[in-house]
C-alpha cells in the first residue's frame, strides 16, 4: 500500500459524499494504522481522519470469524471480537508516549479521541484496552506514584497531569476504562491526579461513596489486597511512614494550633490572597464565604447541639 498525506486529504474529501465512501475511508485509514513500520506522519494523518468519523468506527469491530485478520499470525481476538485495529492503535499510542517523544503530546488528541469512541461503543474494546492500559494492580504497582514508571498507565497519567491540550482527553479515556467509576479511577490514578476531572464532571461528592462490587472485579490481585489499606488515596501509592506532628501534644495545644490556622486562613481570605473552596451540592467546587464552611458538617452540627444544651 503506497500512500502519502496528500492522498489521505483527498480520500477524506471523497468520504464526505456518502456513507459507502466514508466506510471505505475508515477501512483504508485503519489499514494504514495497522501496517508494520508505517511512516509516523502517515499514521498520524490516518488517525486524524479517523477521529473525524466516530460514527463509522464500529465497522472496525467485527466478530472474530468475520474479521479480515483472523487468519493472520498477528490476529488479536477478545471475547469473540477482532481487536486487530484496537491493538494497533494502542501500541502506536504507547510508542508515542515514550519519554523521548514527550514534546509530541499535543499530537495525541486524535489517538485518545478514536480510543474513547471505540471504548464507548464496544464493551469488548473497553475491556481489552483496560487490560492493556490498566491491568489488575499488584503490590509493586503502588510502591510509586501513578505518574512514575514506564507502564502504559503511568504514561497516560503523565499526559493527564501535563499542560498539553489533550490532557482532558487522556483523563476521559482513563475514566471510561474505569466504567466511570470514581473509586476505580482513584485507585489507579490517585485523588490528586483525578481531582480536576472529577471537579469538571461534578463527581467530587462521590469520592466517599461505597465501592461498587465491580470496582474490585478484575482490578485487584491478592498481593495488592494485602497492602490496599496502606495506600494513600491522595497520591495513589504507599508512602514511607512520617512522624505525626501532633504526637505529644495535649488536647489544649491541638485546639490552640487549630485556632491559629483558622485565624491565619481567615486573614488571608479577607486580604484576597486565597479563596478556599468546598464541594457544593452539585458535586462541584464552590468558593466559601467564611472559613468555618471548611469544617466538617458533623462538627458544626455537634457544636450547634452543644450550644442548645
XYZ file of N, CA, C and O in Angstrom, residues 26-221:
784
model
N -12.621 4.879 6.234
C -12.295 4.388 7.575
C -11.463 3.113 7.490
O -10.462 2.952 8.205
N -11.856 2.204 6.609
C -11.126 0.942 6.477
C -9.703 1.174 5.979
O -8.755 0.546 6.465
N -9.549 2.066 5.018
C -8.217 2.325 4.473
C -7.319 2.997 5.514
O -6.136 2.671 5.630
N -7.892 3.912 6.277
C -7.104 4.559 7.337
C -6.716 3.551 8.414
O -5.599 3.583 8.943
N -7.645 2.651 8.737
C -7.347 1.618 9.727
C -6.242 0.695 9.224
O -5.371 0.272 9.994
N -6.267 0.382 7.932
C -5.215 -0.461 7.357
C -3.851 0.212 7.470
O -2.833 -0.449 7.698
N -3.838 1.525 7.305
C -2.571 2.263 7.430
C -2.043 2.167 8.854
O -0.854 1.935 9.086
N -2.937 2.331 9.827
C -2.524 2.290 11.235
C -1.969 0.919 11.606
O -1.039 0.808 12.411
N -2.523 -0.126 11.010
C -2.100 -1.487 11.367
C -0.874 -1.957 10.588
O -0.382 -3.062 10.828
N -0.389 -1.133 9.667
C 0.809 -1.512 8.915
C 2.028 -1.567 9.826
O 2.150 -0.788 10.773
N 2.927 -2.464 9.530
C 4.186 -2.524 10.262
C 5.168 -1.514 9.662
O 5.239 -1.345 8.447
N 5.907 -0.861 10.523
C 6.913 0.120 10.093
C 6.306 1.215 9.222
O 6.916 1.669 8.244
N 5.097 1.638 9.571
C 4.453 2.702 8.809
C 5.110 4.039 9.150
O 5.612 4.242 10.264
N 5.128 4.934 8.181
C 5.690 6.260 8.413
C 4.872 6.976 9.492
O 3.640 7.042 9.395
N 5.508 7.504 10.526
C 4.766 8.143 11.633
C 3.855 9.276 11.177
O 2.751 9.437 11.710
N 4.294 10.054 10.204
C 3.462 11.161 9.724
C 2.212 10.649 9.015
O 1.122 11.215 9.158
N 2.373 9.575 8.247
C 1.227 8.990 7.562
C 0.264 8.375 8.568
O -0.959 8.518 8.451
N 0.819 7.702 9.563
C -0.023 7.115 10.608
C -0.798 8.207 11.348
O -1.997 8.067 11.609
N -0.115 9.293 11.670
C -0.769 10.409 12.360
C -1.910 10.968 11.514
O -3.002 11.235 12.023
N -1.663 11.116 10.225
C -2.699 11.645 9.334
C -3.897 10.702 9.269
O -5.055 11.148 9.254
N -3.633 9.394 9.251
C -4.722 8.416 9.201
C -5.569 8.477 10.470
O -6.806 8.441 10.416
N -4.920 8.590 11.614
C -5.654 8.678 12.884
C -6.441 9.986 12.947
O -7.570 10.019 13.455
N -5.864 11.055 12.418
C -6.575 12.336 12.393
C -7.877 12.224 11.600
O -8.910 12.783 11.987
N -7.820 11.509 10.482
C -9.024 11.321 9.666
C -10.044 10.468 10.417
O -11.242 10.774 10.440
N -9.579 9.400 11.054
C -10.490 8.515 11.792
C -11.205 9.265 12.918
O -12.369 8.989 13.210
N -10.509 10.201 13.534
C -11.107 10.944 14.649
C -12.276 11.811 14.201
O -13.112 12.194 15.031
N -12.357 12.108 12.917
C -13.456 12.938 12.406
C -14.664 12.106 12.000
O -15.682 12.663 11.596
N -14.550 10.781 12.095
C -15.638 9.894 11.669
C -16.012 8.914 12.776
O -15.981 7.694 12.582
N -16.359 9.403 13.948
C -16.617 8.498 15.081
C -17.772 7.537 14.856
O -17.744 6.403 15.337
N -18.778 7.968 14.115
C -19.956 7.111 13.927
C -19.674 5.913 13.033
O -20.469 4.965 12.996
N -18.555 5.941 12.313
C -18.239 4.836 11.397
C -17.170 3.899 11.938
O -16.807 2.930 11.265
N -16.675 4.163 13.132
C -15.586 3.345 13.667
C -16.036 1.934 14.029
O -15.208 1.025 14.127
N -17.330 1.752 14.223
C -17.824 0.432 14.622
C -17.575 -0.631 13.563
O -17.539 -1.823 13.880
N -17.404 -0.222 12.320
C -17.175 -1.218 11.268
C -15.820 -1.898 11.437
O -15.563 -2.931 10.813
N -14.961 -1.329 12.283
C -13.653 -1.928 12.530
C -13.712 -3.005 13.603
O -12.715 -3.674 13.857
N -14.878 -3.163 14.228
C -15.035 -4.121 15.325
C -15.956 -5.248 14.884
O -17.138 -5.277 15.216
N -15.418 -6.165 14.131
C -16.201 -7.282 13.628
C -16.023 -8.504 14.513
O -15.080 -8.588 15.295
N -16.952 -9.427 14.365
C -16.792 -10.706 15.043
C -15.521 -11.376 14.535
O -15.131 -11.207 13.382
N -14.894 -12.119 15.412
C -13.595 -12.698 15.068
C -13.667 -13.578 13.830
O -12.744 -13.601 13.014
N -14.771 -14.296 13.651
C -14.872 -15.180 12.489
C -15.181 -14.420 11.207
O -15.165 -14.979 10.116
N -15.467 -13.095 11.353
C -15.741 -12.275 10.176
C -14.603 -11.310 9.873
O -14.596 -10.661 8.838
N -13.665 -11.201 10.798
C -12.577 -10.244 10.634
C -11.625 -10.642 9.523
O -11.465 -11.817 9.194
N -10.982 -9.636 8.950
C -10.064 -9.880 7.842
C -8.705 -10.367 8.325
O -7.901 -10.839 7.540
N -8.436 -10.223 9.637
C -7.100 -10.533 10.144
C -7.073 -11.833 10.941
O -6.052 -12.160 11.529
N -8.182 -12.564 10.956
C -8.262 -13.727 11.834
C -7.373 -14.872 11.373
O -7.020 -15.741 12.159
N -7.038 -14.879 10.102
C -6.186 -15.950 9.597
C -4.708 -15.586 9.680
O -3.845 -16.400 9.385
N -4.418 -14.360 10.085
C -3.036 -13.906 10.141
C -2.386 -14.308 11.461
O -3.053 -14.585 12.455
N -1.065 -14.301 11.454
C -0.329 -14.691 12.654
C -0.530 -13.694 13.787
O -0.514 -14.056 14.958
N -0.694 -12.420 13.433
C -0.841 -11.393 14.458
C -2.303 -11.115 14.794
O -2.652 -10.027 15.241
N -3.150 -12.106 14.577
C -4.570 -11.954 14.897
C -4.738 -11.700 16.398
O -4.128 -12.369 17.230
N -5.553 -10.712 16.734
C -5.831 -10.385 18.130
C -7.337 -10.463 18.329
O -8.099 -9.756 17.669
N -7.752 -11.314 19.245
C -9.180 -11.518 19.480
C -9.479 -11.362 20.962
O -8.680 -11.749 21.819
N -10.632 -10.772 21.257
C -11.059 -10.653 22.648
C -12.571 -10.801 22.708
O -13.304 -10.064 22.036
N -13.031 -11.756 23.493
C -14.465 -12.028 23.641
C -15.152 -12.194 22.290
O -16.279 -11.716 22.077
N -14.460 -12.837 21.374
C -15.057 -13.112 20.079
C -15.058 -11.959 19.107
O -15.687 -12.034 18.047
N -14.362 -10.863 19.440
C -14.317 -9.689 18.568
C -12.883 -9.463 18.097
O -11.934 -9.605 18.871
N -12.746 -9.118 16.823
C -11.429 -8.854 16.240
C -10.884 -7.535 16.785
O -11.453 -6.468 16.555
N -9.770 -7.607 17.515
C -9.168 -6.429 18.142
C -7.892 -5.987 17.426
O -7.055 -5.300 18.009
N -7.762 -6.366 16.168
C -6.531 -6.059 15.431
C -6.279 -4.550 15.386
O -5.167 -4.089 15.681
N -7.299 -3.774 15.049
C -7.109 -2.325 14.949
C -6.936 -1.693 16.326
O -6.070 -0.833 16.516
N -7.750 -2.110 17.293
C -7.645 -1.548 18.643
C -6.254 -1.796 19.208
O -5.635 -0.903 19.805
N -5.750 -2.992 19.001
C -4.415 -3.319 19.493
C -3.353 -2.469 18.797
O -2.403 -1.992 19.434
N -3.528 -2.250 17.505
C -2.546 -1.476 16.741
C -2.499 -0.026 17.203
O -1.415 0.550 17.379
N -3.657 0.590 17.418
C -3.653 1.998 17.813
C -3.182 2.157 19.260
O -2.549 3.157 19.614
N -3.439 1.150 20.096
C -2.907 1.188 21.460
C -1.385 1.090 21.449
O -0.694 1.815 22.187
N -0.857 0.215 20.615
C 0.597 0.082 20.517
C 1.229 1.363 19.991
O 2.285 1.796 20.478
N 0.574 1.970 19.016
C 1.086 3.225 18.465
C 1.070 4.328 19.519
O 2.038 5.083 19.663
N -0.028 4.417 20.270
C -0.114 5.421 21.331
C 0.957 5.183 22.384
O 1.603 6.128 22.857
N 1.172 3.933 22.737
C 2.185 3.601 23.739
C 3.572 4.041 23.282
O 4.360 4.583 24.071
N 3.864 3.843 22.012
C 5.168 4.276 21.478
C 5.305 5.790 21.538
O 6.368 6.318 21.877
N 4.231 6.483 21.212
C 4.291 7.944 21.184
C 4.293 8.560 22.581
O 4.488 9.769 22.719
N 4.061 7.737 23.586
C 4.098 8.222 24.965
C 5.458 8.012 25.619
O 5.623 8.318 26.803
N 6.409 7.500 24.865
C 7.745 7.298 25.419
C 8.344 8.644 25.823
O 8.029 9.678 25.223
N 9.207 8.653 26.844
C 9.769 9.924 27.337
C 10.423 10.772 26.261
O 10.309 11.999 26.271
N 11.096 10.122 25.299
C 11.782 10.903 24.273
C 10.809 11.589 23.317
O 11.185 12.494 22.577
N 9.533 11.161 23.330
C 8.527 11.772 22.450
C 7.608 12.716 23.212
O 6.530 13.060 22.736
N 8.030 13.148 24.393
C 7.158 13.959 25.246
C 6.764 15.271 24.580
O 5.698 15.809 24.826
N 7.594 15.788 23.710
C 7.264 17.040 23.040
C 6.140 16.908 22.034
O 5.643 17.913 21.519
N 5.730 15.668 21.731
C 4.679 15.437 20.743
C 3.325 15.170 21.394
O 2.402 14.695 20.731
N 3.191 15.444 22.668
C 1.927 15.188 23.359
C 0.756 15.896 22.687
O -0.369 15.391 22.681
N 1.001 17.076 22.136
C -0.082 17.847 21.530
C -0.715 17.118 20.348
O -1.836 17.425 19.951
N 0.006 16.152 19.773
C -0.490 15.435 18.601
C -1.301 14.198 18.971
O -1.801 13.501 18.080
N -1.434 13.921 20.260
C -2.058 12.669 20.689
C -3.569 12.779 20.874
O -4.224 11.781 21.157
N -4.113 13.967 20.724
C -5.543 14.150 20.967
C -6.416 13.250 20.111
O -7.406 12.684 20.592
N -6.058 13.084 18.845
C -6.884 12.253 17.965
C -6.772 10.772 18.324
O -7.730 10.013 18.143
N -5.626 10.356 18.838
C -5.482 8.960 19.282
C -6.449 8.685 20.438
O -7.162 7.675 20.442
N -6.450 9.583 21.410
C -7.368 9.417 22.536
C -8.823 9.505 22.074
O -9.687 8.777 22.571
N -9.098 10.388 21.118
C -10.469 10.544 20.622
C -10.973 9.252 19.992
O -12.100 8.801 20.266
N -10.155 8.641 19.145
C -10.553 7.386 18.496
C -10.769 6.289 19.534
O -11.768 5.552 19.490
N -9.858 6.182 20.488
C -9.986 5.140 21.510
C -11.206 5.373 22.396
O -11.885 4.421 22.797
N -11.492 6.621 22.701
C -12.671 6.933 23.513
C -13.941 6.480 22.801
O -14.814 5.837 23.400
N -14.051 6.788 21.520
C -15.242 6.389 20.764
C -15.350 4.869 20.671
O -16.449 4.308 20.807
N -14.241 4.198 20.446
C -14.271 2.737 20.352
C -14.700 2.109 21.675
O -15.517 1.184 21.705
N -14.157 2.615 22.769
C -14.468 2.044 24.086
C -15.888 2.378 24.530
O -16.503 1.617 25.281
N -16.410 3.500 24.082
C -17.784 3.856 24.427
C -18.790 2.993 23.675
O -19.867 2.697 24.194
N -18.434 2.586 22.478
C -19.366 1.841 21.638
C -19.231 0.334 21.764
O -20.103 -0.400 21.313
N -18.160 -0.118 22.361
C -17.919 -1.561 22.427
C -17.334 -1.932 23.779
O -16.242 -1.482 24.128
N -18.066 -2.738 24.531
C -17.551 -3.164 25.830
C -16.340 -4.074 25.666
O -15.459 -4.104 26.534
N -16.277 -4.797 24.542
C -15.104 -5.633 24.292
C -13.859 -4.770 24.096
O -12.785 -5.088 24.611
N -14.023 -3.667 23.363
C -12.892 -2.754 23.166
C -12.456 -2.146 24.491
O -11.261 -2.016 24.769
N -13.438 -1.760 25.306
C -13.103 -1.153 26.601
C -12.372 -2.143 27.499
O -11.363 -1.798 28.124
N -12.855 -3.355 27.559
C -12.218 -4.354 28.416
C -10.824 -4.705 27.912
O -9.888 -4.864 28.699
N -10.687 -4.804 26.593
C -9.380 -5.117 26.017
C -8.395 -3.986 26.292
O -7.250 -4.222 26.703
N -8.849 -2.747 26.071
C -7.975 -1.594 26.309
C -7.620 -1.472 27.788
O -6.499 -1.094 28.137
N -8.564 -1.805 28.657
C -8.276 -1.719 30.093
C -7.189 -2.711 30.495
O -6.319 -2.399 31.317
N -7.224 -3.898 29.916
C -6.188 -4.884 30.223
C -4.818 -4.409 29.757
O -3.800 -4.717 30.381
N -4.792 -3.660 28.667
C -3.525 -3.164 28.138
C -3.024 -1.943 28.909
O -1.824 -1.806 29.155
N -3.952 -1.061 29.262
C -3.564 0.209 29.889
C -3.599 0.123 31.408
O -2.712 0.644 32.089
N -4.627 -0.524 31.944
C -4.825 -0.567 33.397
C -5.053 -2.001 33.855
O -6.150 -2.350 34.302
N -4.046 -2.847 33.751
C -4.214 -4.235 34.199
C -4.403 -4.291 35.711
O -4.172 -3.298 36.405
N -4.841 -5.434 36.236
C -5.027 -5.554 37.693
C -3.784 -5.111 38.458
O -2.656 -5.422 38.075
N -4.011 -4.370 39.529
C -2.905 -3.814 40.309
C -2.221 -4.879 41.157
O -2.870 -5.750 41.735
N -0.904 -4.763 41.233
C -0.097 -5.577 42.130
C 0.486 -4.679 43.216
O 0.492 -3.452 43.094
N 0.993 -5.305 44.255
C 1.559 -4.529 45.364
C 2.697 -3.633 44.885
O 2.840 -2.492 45.332
N 3.498 -4.126 43.956
C 4.638 -3.335 43.480
C 4.192 -2.118 42.672
O 4.939 -1.144 42.551
N 2.964 -2.153 42.131
C 2.477 -1.025 41.339
C 2.199 0.203 42.196
O 2.207 1.329 41.685
N 1.907 -0.003 43.469
C 1.582 1.127 44.341
C 2.758 1.506 45.237
O 2.597 2.250 46.199
N 3.933 1.009 44.906
C 5.132 1.431 45.630
C 5.636 2.775 45.119
O 6.508 3.384 45.729
N 5.103 3.207 43.980
C 5.469 4.508 43.409
C 4.197 5.227 42.971
O 3.136 4.616 42.852
N 4.322 6.503 42.724
C 3.170 7.306 42.317
C 2.653 6.853 40.952
O 3.420 6.334 40.130
N 1.362 7.052 40.681
C 0.792 6.620 39.398
C 1.442 7.265 38.178
O 1.401 6.697 37.086
N 2.029 8.453 38.350
C 2.653 9.125 37.214
C 4.139 8.807 37.092
O 4.824 9.395 36.249
N 4.632 7.883 37.905
C 6.030 7.474 37.840
C 6.119 6.050 37.310
O 5.313 5.199 37.667
N 7.093 5.806 36.466
C 7.254 4.476 35.896
C 7.088 4.506 34.390
O 6.791 5.550 33.788
N 7.251 3.354 33.779
C 7.200 3.270 32.319
C 6.087 2.360 31.830
O 6.085 1.942 30.674
N 5.135 2.054 32.715
C 3.985 1.267 32.281
C 3.019 2.164 31.508
O 3.055 3.393 31.608
N 2.152 1.535 30.736
C 1.191 2.277 29.913
C 0.372 3.235 30.786
O 0.170 4.407 30.449
N -0.104 2.740 31.915
C -0.911 3.577 32.812
C -0.125 4.794 33.281
O -0.658 5.922 33.305
N 1.129 4.596 33.649
C 1.957 5.709 34.120
C 2.099 6.784 33.048
O 2.040 7.985 33.339
N 2.256 6.352 31.811
C 2.439 7.304 30.712
C 1.184 8.144 30.485
O 1.260 9.363 30.278
N 0.015 7.485 30.514
C -1.232 8.220 30.275
C -1.509 9.187 31.423
O -1.977 10.311 31.205
N -1.205 8.775 32.651
C -1.397 9.670 33.798
C -0.491 10.892 33.666
O -0.891 12.015 34.005
N 0.714 10.702 33.150
C 1.613 11.849 32.952
C 1.023 12.835 31.946
O 1.144 14.053 32.113
N 0.394 12.310 30.902
C -0.267 13.201 29.945
C -1.412 13.936 30.633
O -1.604 15.141 30.450
N -2.167 13.212 31.446
C -3.294 13.800 32.165
C -2.840 14.933 33.079
O -3.565 15.906 33.296
N -1.626 14.832 33.609
C -1.116 15.835 34.535
C -0.262 16.900 33.850
O 0.254 17.797 34.510
N -0.108 16.799 32.543
C 0.710 17.767 31.818
C -0.118 19.003 31.480
O -1.307 19.086 31.790
N 0.520 19.943 30.817
C -0.166 21.179 30.423
C -0.623 21.141 28.968
O -1.075 22.160 28.440
N -0.529 19.980 28.321
C -0.881 19.905 26.905
C -2.399 19.950 26.722
O -3.173 19.698 27.651
N -2.810 20.230 25.505
C -4.238 20.395 25.218
C -5.025 19.095 25.324
O -6.244 19.130 25.505
N -4.349 17.960 25.186
C -5.076 16.687 25.184
C -5.149 16.053 26.572
O -5.555 14.896 26.693
N -4.775 16.783 27.611
C -4.790 16.196 28.955
C -6.205 15.802 29.378
O -6.394 14.804 30.082
N -7.202 16.578 28.949
C -8.584 16.251 29.313
C -9.047 14.979 28.601
O -9.813 14.189 29.170
N -8.586 14.777 27.374
C -8.934 13.560 26.644
C -8.276 12.345 27.289
O -8.883 11.270 27.364
N -7.035 12.511 27.759
C -6.358 11.410 28.441
C -7.112 11.031 29.716
O -7.295 9.844 30.019
N -7.568 12.042 30.456
C -8.331 11.775 31.679
C -9.658 11.105 31.358
O -10.078 10.160 32.042
N -10.321 11.573 30.312
C -11.598 10.974 29.906
C -11.404 9.522 29.487
O -12.227 8.651 29.809
N -10.314 9.242 28.789
C -10.015 7.877 28.356
C -9.866 6.951 29.559
O -10.456 5.856 29.605
N -9.108 7.376 30.556
C -8.934 6.556 31.752
C -10.257 6.375 32.494
O -10.548 5.292 33.017
N -11.053 7.432 32.540
C -12.337 7.366 33.246
C -13.273 6.367 32.570
O -13.997 5.618 33.239
N -13.257 6.341 31.250
C -14.092 5.389 30.513
C -13.606 3.960 30.748
O -14.408 3.032 30.906
N -12.290 3.776 30.784
C -11.757 2.443 31.066
C -12.175 1.972 32.458
O -12.287 0.770 32.702
N -12.400 2.909 33.357
C -12.852 2.587 34.716
C -14.370 2.458 34.797
O -14.924 2.399 35.906
N -15.056 2.444 33.653
C -16.522 2.383 33.609
C -17.135 3.545 34.375
O -18.169 3.414 35.008
N -16.460 4.684 34.325
C -16.906 5.903 35.008
C -17.123 5.672 36.504
O -17.993 6.299 37.127
N -16.335 4.782 37.056
C -16.373 4.532 38.498
C -15.353 5.439 39.173
O -14.153 5.359 38.886
N -15.825 6.299 40.073
C -14.933 7.226 40.763
C -13.927 6.461 41.615
O -12.727 6.764 41.615
N -14.393 5.450 42.331
C -13.499 4.690 43.204
C -12.400 3.986 42.425
O -11.245 3.949 42.848
N -12.761 3.429 41.289
C -11.749 2.729 40.492
C -10.743 3.718 39.915
O -9.543 3.441 39.862
N -11.220 4.876 39.483
C -10.305 5.891 38.954
C -9.323 6.343 40.030
O -8.126 6.498 39.766
N -9.816 6.547 41.247
C -8.939 6.963 42.340
C -7.922 5.875 42.657
O -6.775 6.165 43.005
N -8.331 4.633 42.536
C -7.422 3.526 42.828
C -6.246 3.513 41.855
O -5.100 3.290 42.246
N -6.530 3.782 40.594
C -5.487 3.703 39.574
C -4.700 5.004 39.413
O -3.553 4.971 38.978
N -5.317 6.133 39.734
C -4.669 7.424 39.455
C -4.353 8.240 40.696
O -3.493 9.121 40.636
N -5.044 7.985 41.800
C -4.882 8.820 42.980
C -5.778 10.048 42.887
O -6.005 10.587 41.798
N -6.279 10.487 44.036
C -7.203 11.624 44.036
C -6.535 12.897 43.533
O -7.149 13.706 42.838
N -5.262 13.083 43.879
C -4.568 14.294 43.451
C -4.528 14.439 41.944
O -4.668 15.548 41.408
N -4.362 13.326 41.234
C -4.306 13.369 39.774
C -5.693 13.440 39.141
O -5.847 13.969 38.039
N -6.687 12.889 39.824
C -8.028 12.795 39.238
C -8.950 13.934 39.661
O -10.067 14.033 39.150
N -8.506 14.788 40.565
C -9.391 15.816 41.128
C -9.947 16.746 40.057
O -11.126 17.123 40.097
N -9.117 17.127 39.098
C -9.578 18.043 38.052
C -10.707 17.455 37.237
O -11.716 18.123 36.976
N -10.553 16.200 36.831
C -11.605 15.542 36.052
C -12.890 15.431 36.861
O -13.983 15.729 36.368
N -12.765 15.008 38.115
C -13.949 14.832 38.952
C -14.648 16.162 39.201
O -15.880 16.225 39.257
N -13.873 17.230 39.344
C -14.470 18.551 39.547
C -15.235 18.990 38.304
O -16.333 19.546 38.396
N -14.668 18.725 37.132
C -15.335 19.113 35.882
C -16.654 18.372 35.692
O -17.615 18.925 35.150
N -16.694 17.121 36.129
C -17.900 16.315 35.974
C -18.873 16.466 37.143
O -19.976 15.926 37.102
N -18.456 17.157 38.191
C -19.317 17.284 39.355
C -19.381 16.020 40.180
O -20.397 15.737 40.826
N -18.284 15.245 40.173
C -18.257 13.965 40.881
C -17.463 14.018 42.184
O -17.214 12.981 42.793
N -17.063 15.203 42.610
C -16.276 15.275 43.841
C -17.068 14.778 45.044
O -16.501 14.257 46.003
N -18.381 14.936 44.987
C -19.204 14.471 46.093
C -19.335 12.967 46.156
O -19.889 12.428 47.120
N -18.815 12.264 45.141
C -18.961 10.804 45.093
C -17.719 10.072 45.576
O -17.692 8.845 45.562
N -16.708 10.816 46.024
C -15.453 10.146 46.368
C -15.562 9.311 47.636
O -14.760 8.404 47.850
N -16.545 9.597 48.471
C -16.698 8.840 49.718
C -17.825 7.821 49.651
O -18.180 7.225 50.670
N -18.381 7.630 48.469
C -19.444 6.644 48.339
C -18.872 5.228 48.417
O -17.710 5.000 48.059
N -19.662 4.269 48.885
C -19.175 2.881 48.963
C -18.779 2.354 47.591
O -19.348 2.750 46.572
N -17.797 1.467 47.585
C -17.350 0.884 46.327
C -18.424 -0.029 45.751
O -19.130 -0.714 46.477
N -18.522 -0.017 44.432
C -19.392 -0.967 43.762
C -18.694 -2.316 43.704
O -17.473 -2.399 43.740
N -19.484 -3.369 43.592
C -18.896 -4.702 43.546
C -17.946 -4.843 42.365
O -16.921 -5.517 42.448
N -18.271 -4.179 41.263
C -17.446 -4.303 40.061
C -16.139 -3.533 40.172
O -15.245 -3.711 39.348
N -16.000 -2.661 41.189
C -14.775 -1.879 41.323
C -13.574 -2.757 41.643
O -12.440 -2.411 41.322
N -13.811 -3.873 42.309
C -12.721 -4.776 42.649
C -12.579 -5.903 41.636
O -11.573 -6.597 41.607
N -13.589 -6.069 40.810
C -13.575 -7.146 39.826
C -12.520 -6.873 38.757
O -12.506 -5.832 38.118
N -11.633 -7.819 38.557
C -10.595 -7.737 37.522
C -9.694 -6.519 37.683
O -9.083 -6.066 36.715
N -9.611 -5.939 38.871
C -8.749 -4.772 39.045
C -7.811 -4.922 40.237
O -7.049 -4.011 40.524
N -7.876 -6.051 40.920
C -7.030 -6.258 42.086
C -6.444 -7.661 42.060
O -7.030 -8.587 41.508
N -5.288 -7.800 42.657
C -4.671 -9.107 42.844
C -4.558 -9.364 44.341
O -4.744 -8.460 45.157
